Amino acid sequence: MRRANAIHLLAAFGLALAATPAARAADFAGKTIEWVIPFSVGGGSDVWARFFAPMLGEQLPGKPTVVVKNVPGGGSITGANQFQSRARPDGLTILGTSGSTQFPYLLDDSRVKYQYKDWTTVLASPTGGVVYVNPELGVKTMADIARLRGKEMKYGSQGATSLDLVPLLAFELLELNVKPVFGMKGRGDGRLAFERGEAAIDYQTSSAYLRNVVPLVKAGKAVPLFSWGVLDEKGEFARDPTFPDLPHFIEAYEMAYGKKPSGIAFEAFKAFNTAGFAVQKGVFLPKGTAPDIADAYAKAFAAVVSAPGFKEKAGDEIGEYRQATGAAAQKMLDVALAIDGEAKGWVKKWLTDKHGVKLD
Amino acid sequence: MLETIVSALIGLLSGWHLAYMMIGVLVGLVIGILPGLGGIAGMAILLPFIYGMDPVSALGMLIGMVAVVPTGDTFTSILMGIPGSSASQATILDGFPMAKRGEAARALSAAFLSSMIGGVIGALVLTVFVVVARPVILAFSSAELFMLTVLGLSMVGVLSGSSLLKGLLSCALGLLLGSIGAAPATGEWRLTLGLDYLADGLPIVVVGLGVFALPEIVDLLRQNKAIAAAMSLGSGWRQGIRDTMQNMGLVLRCSGIGCLIGALPGLGGSVVDWVAYGHVVQTSRDRSQFGRGDVRGVIAPESANNSVQGGALIPTLLFGIPGSGSMAIFLGGMVLLGLQPGITMIETRLDLTYTIIWSLAIANILGAGLCVLVSRHVARLTTIPYVYLAPFMIMIVLFAAYQATRDWGDILALMGLGVLGIYMRRFGWPRPPLLIGFVLAPGAETYLYQAIQFHDWAWLWRPGVIIIAAATILSVWAGMRLGKSGIDEGGQSAVGVERRWPQIVFAALLTAAFAYALERSLGWSYLSQVFPLGVALPATGGMLAVLAILVTGRDHVVVFDTERIIAGGGRSMEYYLAWLVALLVASALVGFVLGLALFFVAFLAVEAHAGARRVAVLTLSAVGFLALMSWVFVLDFPRGVLQEIARMPWPLN
C-alpha cells in the first residue's frame, strides 16, 4: 500500500515534470561571442572591453569565448552602423559604445544609421570628470568663481561635437570667457597644453585626473573647481563618489549664482552630460533579441560586477562607479537619450553660431 | 637609482620573464616581416593574453614586440621593395636596389646591426632622460612643434632627384592628400568627395603601400625574372657589418634624431625614417649613389626607426601621452595591468620603468640576432621567379591595407594610390616628397593653427622657434651646398623622350587635381581653407609651368618617361593593372577570400603556366593564410555581393 502510494507519488511527480514546459535557457557552450568595439585597438573603449571580456565569458551560460572585434572609423559611427545592419539577434554579437557614439546620434548626424531604441542595454559604465584651472588666475576653489569673470581662458579641445561638448556647455552656463583651441588629438593633448601653460582651463575624465592631475594639484600647479557629478537611483545628480570633496556642476552653479540652473541650455547640458558621462560606455544587444538571451547577459554582467575583488581589479580603469546592469542600465540610457526637440535645436544652433560647426 | 637599474635587470633575467619576452620578440618579428602591419597589430594580438599576467612578464612581452617590429620590417623593404611597416619606407630607396644587385646580404646585415645599435641607444637615452625629461618636453609648445614639421618638410629639397620643381609639387600633393578629412580647427570635411571613408583621412599604411609597393610589384612582373639576378649571400655579411662600423658616427646621429622625434608627442614615428634619410643625403659629400644602392641610405633610417621607441616611451611613461602609434596601445596594455602611466611611474614605480627600459635593450639585441639567423633563408625569396611570388605579394599588400580601417575603402584607396604611384614612377615624379608631405600635413596645419591661437603672432619670437628655424636654414643650406644632385629613382637622364603625350596627360590630370582642391577650398571657412589654399595655389602655378615646358617641346629636366628606356618584349603596366582590377571585381562579386582564390588560379595558370597540382597547392596555402589571419586578428574580409545575398561559412563570410 505504502509502496503503491510511493509509485503514485512518483508518477504524479513525473507527470508534473513532463507537464511543465521547459523554460528555454540561453546556452553558449562552445560558441565564440564577438564583442564589436567601434574604436581602434588600445583606446579607452577597447581597453574597457578587453577588461570585461574574459570575465563576461566566464559568467555566461556555457562559458563561451568572448573576443573583442575592432571596427574603427567615423568616430565609431562606422562600427555602430555595421552592428545595426548586420548583427543577428542570437546573442553571439554584442556592441560596446561610448559617449562618442551617443553624441552624433543625439545631434542627428546624417551618417548615423543606428537606433539606440532598437537595442537592449545590458550594461552601463559611468565615469566622471573634473574641471580644473591654472592657480595663477587667483582662484582657490569654486567659491572664487567671480575672479574668473571676463578673463579669457584658453582650453585645448578635440572638437565641439566630441565629449568636449559637455565642458563647453558648462562654461557657457557659467558665463566663463573660455576660448577653445581645437585640433587636440585627445584629452591628453589638452592636458599637455595646460601643463605647458598654453591653456588655462581643462578637464579630465576620472581615471586620467587621478593619474595625472592630482600630482599637479599637490604641486600647486592646478586648482580643481567641480566635477560632472553622477546620477543616483532616482536619476538626480549627486556628488561623484570618487571626488566627494568637490562640488558637482549644479552645486558649482549655485555657488556662482545663488540659484539652481534652469532653462533650455541647462536641459541640453543635462542630456549631454548624462549621455557623455553617466552612461559613458554601454553594452547592447541587437534588435529582436529574445528576452532569455538579454536576461542571460544582464545576469552575467551583474555577476561580474558583484564578484569579490571586482572593484580592486577595476580600480583605475573603471573608477569608483556603480556599474548598472540589465533594467537599471536600460533606465539610465533612456534618461541619457531623452532630450526634447527644443533643447536639441538650441544646442545645434549654439554649435553653429558659437563654434561654426556645420551640422547636416 | 643605480641600484634600481641593476635590480630591474636581475628581475627580468630570473624566472620565466625572458621566455615571455621571447614570445613578444617572435610576434614582433612576424608582424614586422608582414608588410603594412605595425606594432598596433602586434599589440592587438598580445593584449588578450596579458590580462592577469605578472607585470614584469607582460611588460617584457609587450615591449619585446614593439621593439623589434622596426627590425623585422627591414626584410620586405630590402628584399621586395615593399614597406614592411610605415617606419621603414625610406629603407627601400637604397636597400631594394642593393638587393637587385645581389647585395641583399650586405644590406640586411648593415640594417640589422644599425637597428640593434639604434635600439640600444634609444634605451640608453631613456635611462638617463626619463627622470629629467619632463621640463624638456614641456618646453616644446605648439609653436616649436610646428617649426619641427617645417624642418621635416625642408628635407624635400634633397629627396627630389633631378628636378626640385617636381619634388616640391609632389610634396604639395602629399600635403593635400594629408589634409583630406576633418579640418583640425573646425571639423569641416575637406576633399572627401562625399565619401564617408575619406572623412577620417587616408591611412598612412595605405598610402605607403599604394605609392611604393604596387608600382614595384607591377615593375617586377614586367621584368619577368627573379628580383635578384645573382645572390652573393655568403660574402656580403661581413661587408655589411664593416659598413656599419665605418659609419658609426652616422648611426649615432640618426639614433639621436630618432630619440628626439619619438620623445616629442605629436610628430609620430612614421616620419623619422625620412628625416634620417634626408639627413644622410644632406651631410654626404658624394651623393651619386643615393637611390641606387648606397649602404648609408640603409643605415640611416634603420638606426633611427629603432631608437624612436626609446624616445617615444618618454612621453608615454611621463605624461601618459603616446609618442607613437604602438605606444598608444602599450598604454592600453599598462592600464590592463593596473599600472598608471604618468609621473607615478618615476616617483613610485621606477623599478618597473627600468624593467621596461631593459626589455627594450635586450629585445633589440635578441631581435637583431634572430633576424641574422633567419635572413639567409628569407633572402632566398629573391631568387624565386617573380611570377610565383607576385600573387602572394598582392594578397599580403591587400590584406595589410585592409588592416588599416577594415573597410572596402582601404582596398579602393590602395588601388587608386597604386595607380598614382605607378605613373609617378614612370614620369619621374619623386615619391618620397609625397610621403613626407602626407605624414607632416596634419601636424603642420594643427600646430600652426594652435600656435597662432595660443600665442597670436608672438610665437615667431620664441627662442625655441628661432633655434629650430636656424636649424632649418642650415639644413637647406647643407642640402644646396654640394650642388644640385640628389637622389634619383631609376636615375636615367631622360632628356629627348620621343612621345610626350603620356606625360602631358598625367601632368594635366595632376594640374586638374590641384585646381579642384583650390576650387573646393574657396567654399570653406577661413580656418579650414588657409592651409590647403596656401598649398594648392602655388602648386597649380607650378604645374602650369611644368605643363608649359612639356608642351613646348623643350629639353628640360622635368621631361621624363621610363617607357623610352625599357626594352620592348615585356607586357605593359596597364596589362598587370588590369589583373589587379579583375581581382577587385571578383572580390566585389564573391567576397575577398573566394575572389583571391579565383585570382590565384587564373594568374598562375595564365602567367606562370603552372600545372594543376602546383596551382592547387599555392591557392590553398593562400586561402589558408587568410583564414589564419582572420582567426588571429578577429576580422572579416571584404564582403561581396554573394555575402550580402547568402550566408557563407567562415572564412568565406
Short mmCIF file of N, CA and C in Angstrom, two decimals, chain B residues 356-416:
data_model
loop_
_atom_site.label_atom_id
_atom_site.label_comp_id
_atom_site.label_asym_id
_atom_site.label_seq_id
_atom_site.Cartn_x
_atom_site.Cartn_y
_atom_site.Cartn_z
N ILE B 356 61.05 48.11 -18.11
CA ILE B 356 60.65 48.42 -19.48
C ILE B 356 61.89 48.77 -20.32
N ILE B 357 62.77 49.58 -19.73
CA ILE B 357 63.96 50.01 -20.48
C ILE B 357 64.87 48.82 -20.79
N TRP B 358 65.07 47.97 -19.79
CA TRP B 358 65.93 46.79 -20.03
C TRP B 358 65.29 45.90 -21.10
N SER B 359 63.98 45.74 -21.02
CA SER B 359 63.31 44.91 -22.02
C SER B 359 63.58 45.45 -23.41
N LEU B 360 63.53 46.78 -23.51
CA LEU B 360 63.75 47.42 -24.81
C LEU B 360 65.15 47.09 -25.33
N ALA B 361 66.14 47.21 -24.47
CA ALA B 361 67.51 46.97 -24.92
C ALA B 361 67.72 45.50 -25.28
N ILE B 362 67.28 44.59 -24.39
CA ILE B 362 67.52 43.17 -24.63
C ILE B 362 66.74 42.69 -25.85
N ALA B 363 65.51 43.16 -25.99
CA ALA B 363 64.70 42.73 -27.14
C ALA B 363 65.35 43.15 -28.45
N ASN B 364 65.92 44.35 -28.47
CA ASN B 364 66.58 44.79 -29.70
C ASN B 364 67.74 43.88 -30.07
N ILE B 365 68.49 43.46 -29.06
CA ILE B 365 69.63 42.58 -29.34
C ILE B 365 69.14 41.21 -29.80
N LEU B 366 68.15 40.67 -29.08
CA LEU B 366 67.59 39.37 -29.47
C LEU B 366 67.01 39.42 -30.88
N GLY B 367 66.25 40.48 -31.15
CA GLY B 367 65.58 40.59 -32.45
C GLY B 367 66.58 40.64 -33.59
N ALA B 368 67.61 41.46 -33.42
CA ALA B 368 68.61 41.57 -34.49
C ALA B 368 69.32 40.23 -34.68
N GLY B 369 69.62 39.55 -33.56
CA GLY B 369 70.28 38.26 -33.66
C GLY B 369 69.44 37.25 -34.41
N LEU B 370 68.16 37.18 -34.07
CA LEU B 370 67.26 36.25 -34.75
C LEU B 370 67.17 36.55 -36.24
N CYS B 371 67.10 37.84 -36.55
CA CYS B 371 67.00 38.23 -37.96
C CYS B 371 68.21 37.76 -38.73
N VAL B 372 69.38 37.90 -38.12
CA VAL B 372 70.60 37.46 -38.79
C VAL B 372 70.52 35.97 -39.06
N LEU B 373 69.98 35.21 -38.08
CA LEU B 373 69.91 33.76 -38.24
C LEU B 373 68.99 33.36 -39.39
N VAL B 374 67.82 34.01 -39.48
CA VAL B 374 66.86 33.55 -40.49
C VAL B 374 67.07 34.21 -41.84
N SER B 375 67.85 35.29 -41.89
CA SER B 375 67.84 36.07 -43.12
C SER B 375 68.43 35.30 -44.30
N ARG B 376 69.34 34.38 -44.03
CA ARG B 376 69.89 33.59 -45.15
C ARG B 376 68.76 32.92 -45.91
N HIS B 377 67.81 32.39 -45.14
CA HIS B 377 66.73 31.64 -45.78
C HIS B 377 65.71 32.58 -46.40
N VAL B 378 65.40 33.65 -45.67
CA VAL B 378 64.41 34.58 -46.20
C VAL B 378 64.93 35.24 -47.47
N ALA B 379 66.22 35.50 -47.51
CA ALA B 379 66.79 36.18 -48.68
C ALA B 379 66.64 35.33 -49.94
N ARG B 380 66.47 34.03 -49.78
CA ARG B 380 66.33 33.17 -50.97
C ARG B 380 65.08 33.52 -51.75
N LEU B 381 64.12 34.16 -51.08
CA LEU B 381 62.89 34.56 -51.77
C LEU B 381 63.21 35.37 -53.02
N THR B 382 64.32 36.11 -52.96
CA THR B 382 64.61 36.99 -54.09
C THR B 382 65.06 36.20 -55.31
N THR B 383 65.28 34.90 -55.15
CA THR B 383 65.72 34.12 -56.31
C THR B 383 64.55 33.37 -56.97
N ILE B 384 63.37 33.44 -56.36
CA ILE B 384 62.20 32.76 -56.94
C ILE B 384 61.72 33.59 -58.13
N PRO B 385 61.33 32.92 -59.23
CA PRO B 385 60.76 33.68 -60.35
C PRO B 385 59.58 34.52 -59.86
N TYR B 386 59.58 35.78 -60.23
CA TYR B 386 58.65 36.70 -59.58
C TYR B 386 57.19 36.37 -59.83
N VAL B 387 56.95 35.69 -60.92
CA VAL B 387 55.57 35.42 -61.29
C VAL B 387 54.89 34.52 -60.24
N TYR B 388 55.69 33.72 -59.53
CA TYR B 388 55.12 32.91 -58.45
C TYR B 388 54.96 33.71 -57.16
N LEU B 389 55.84 34.66 -56.98
CA LEU B 389 55.83 35.47 -55.76
C LEU B 389 54.72 36.52 -55.80
N ALA B 390 54.46 37.02 -57.02
CA ALA B 390 53.58 38.18 -57.16
C ALA B 390 52.19 37.99 -56.55
N PRO B 391 51.50 36.88 -56.84
CA PRO B 391 50.16 36.77 -56.26
C PRO B 391 50.19 36.84 -54.73
N PHE B 392 51.22 36.24 -54.13
CA PHE B 392 51.32 36.29 -52.67
C PHE B 392 51.57 37.72 -52.20
N MET B 393 52.45 38.42 -52.93
CA MET B 393 52.74 39.81 -52.57
C MET B 393 51.45 40.64 -52.66
N ILE B 394 50.71 40.43 -53.73
CA ILE B 394 49.47 41.21 -53.91
C ILE B 394 48.51 40.90 -52.78
N MET B 395 48.39 39.63 -52.42
CA MET B 395 47.50 39.25 -51.34
C MET B 395 47.91 39.93 -50.03
N ILE B 396 49.21 39.88 -49.73
CA ILE B 396 49.68 40.44 -48.45
C ILE B 396 49.51 41.95 -48.43
N VAL B 397 49.77 42.59 -49.56
CA VAL B 397 49.61 44.05 -49.61
C VAL B 397 48.14 44.43 -49.40
N LEU B 398 47.24 43.70 -50.07
CA LEU B 398 45.82 43.99 -49.91
C LEU B 398 45.38 43.73 -48.47
N PHE B 399 45.84 42.62 -47.91
CA PHE B 399 45.47 42.29 -46.53
C PHE B 399 45.97 43.37 -45.57
N ALA B 400 47.22 43.80 -45.77
CA ALA B 400 47.80 44.81 -44.89
C ALA B 400 47.04 46.13 -45.00
N ALA B 401 46.69 46.50 -46.23
CA ALA B 401 45.95 47.75 -46.41
C ALA B 401 44.59 47.65 -45.72
N TYR B 402 43.98 46.48 -45.83
CA TYR B 402 42.65 46.29 -45.24
C TYR B 402 42.69 46.37 -43.72
N GLN B 403 43.86 46.08 -43.15
CA GLN B 403 44.02 46.18 -41.70
C GLN B 403 43.92 47.63 -41.21
N ALA B 404 44.10 48.58 -42.13
CA ALA B 404 44.14 49.99 -41.70
C ALA B 404 42.82 50.38 -41.03
N THR B 405 41.71 50.24 -41.76
CA THR B 405 40.43 50.54 -41.12
C THR B 405 39.39 49.47 -41.38
N ARG B 406 39.78 48.37 -42.05
CA ARG B 406 38.87 47.25 -42.31
C ARG B 406 37.63 47.70 -43.06
N ASP B 407 37.86 48.36 -44.16
CA ASP B 407 36.77 48.92 -44.93
C ASP B 407 37.12 48.69 -46.40
N TRP B 408 36.11 48.48 -47.23
CA TRP B 408 36.36 48.37 -48.66
C TRP B 408 37.15 49.57 -49.17
N GLY B 409 36.91 50.70 -48.53
CA GLY B 409 37.61 51.92 -48.93
C GLY B 409 39.13 51.75 -48.90
N ASP B 410 39.63 50.97 -47.93
CA ASP B 410 41.09 50.75 -47.85
C ASP B 410 41.60 50.14 -49.15
N ILE B 411 40.86 49.15 -49.65
CA ILE B 411 41.28 48.44 -50.86
C ILE B 411 41.23 49.38 -52.06
N LEU B 412 40.13 50.14 -52.15
CA LEU B 412 39.98 51.04 -53.30
C LEU B 412 41.01 52.16 -53.25
N ALA B 413 41.24 52.69 -52.04
CA ALA B 413 42.24 53.75 -51.91
C ALA B 413 43.62 53.22 -52.28
N LEU B 414 43.92 51.99 -51.87
CA LEU B 414 45.20 51.38 -52.20
C LEU B 414 45.37 51.32 -53.72
N MET B 415 44.31 50.90 -54.41
CA MET B 415 44.39 50.80 -55.87
C MET B 415 44.60 52.18 -56.49
N GLY B 416 43.81 53.15 -56.03
CA GLY B 416 43.94 54.50 -56.59
C GLY B 416 45.34 55.05 -56.40
#
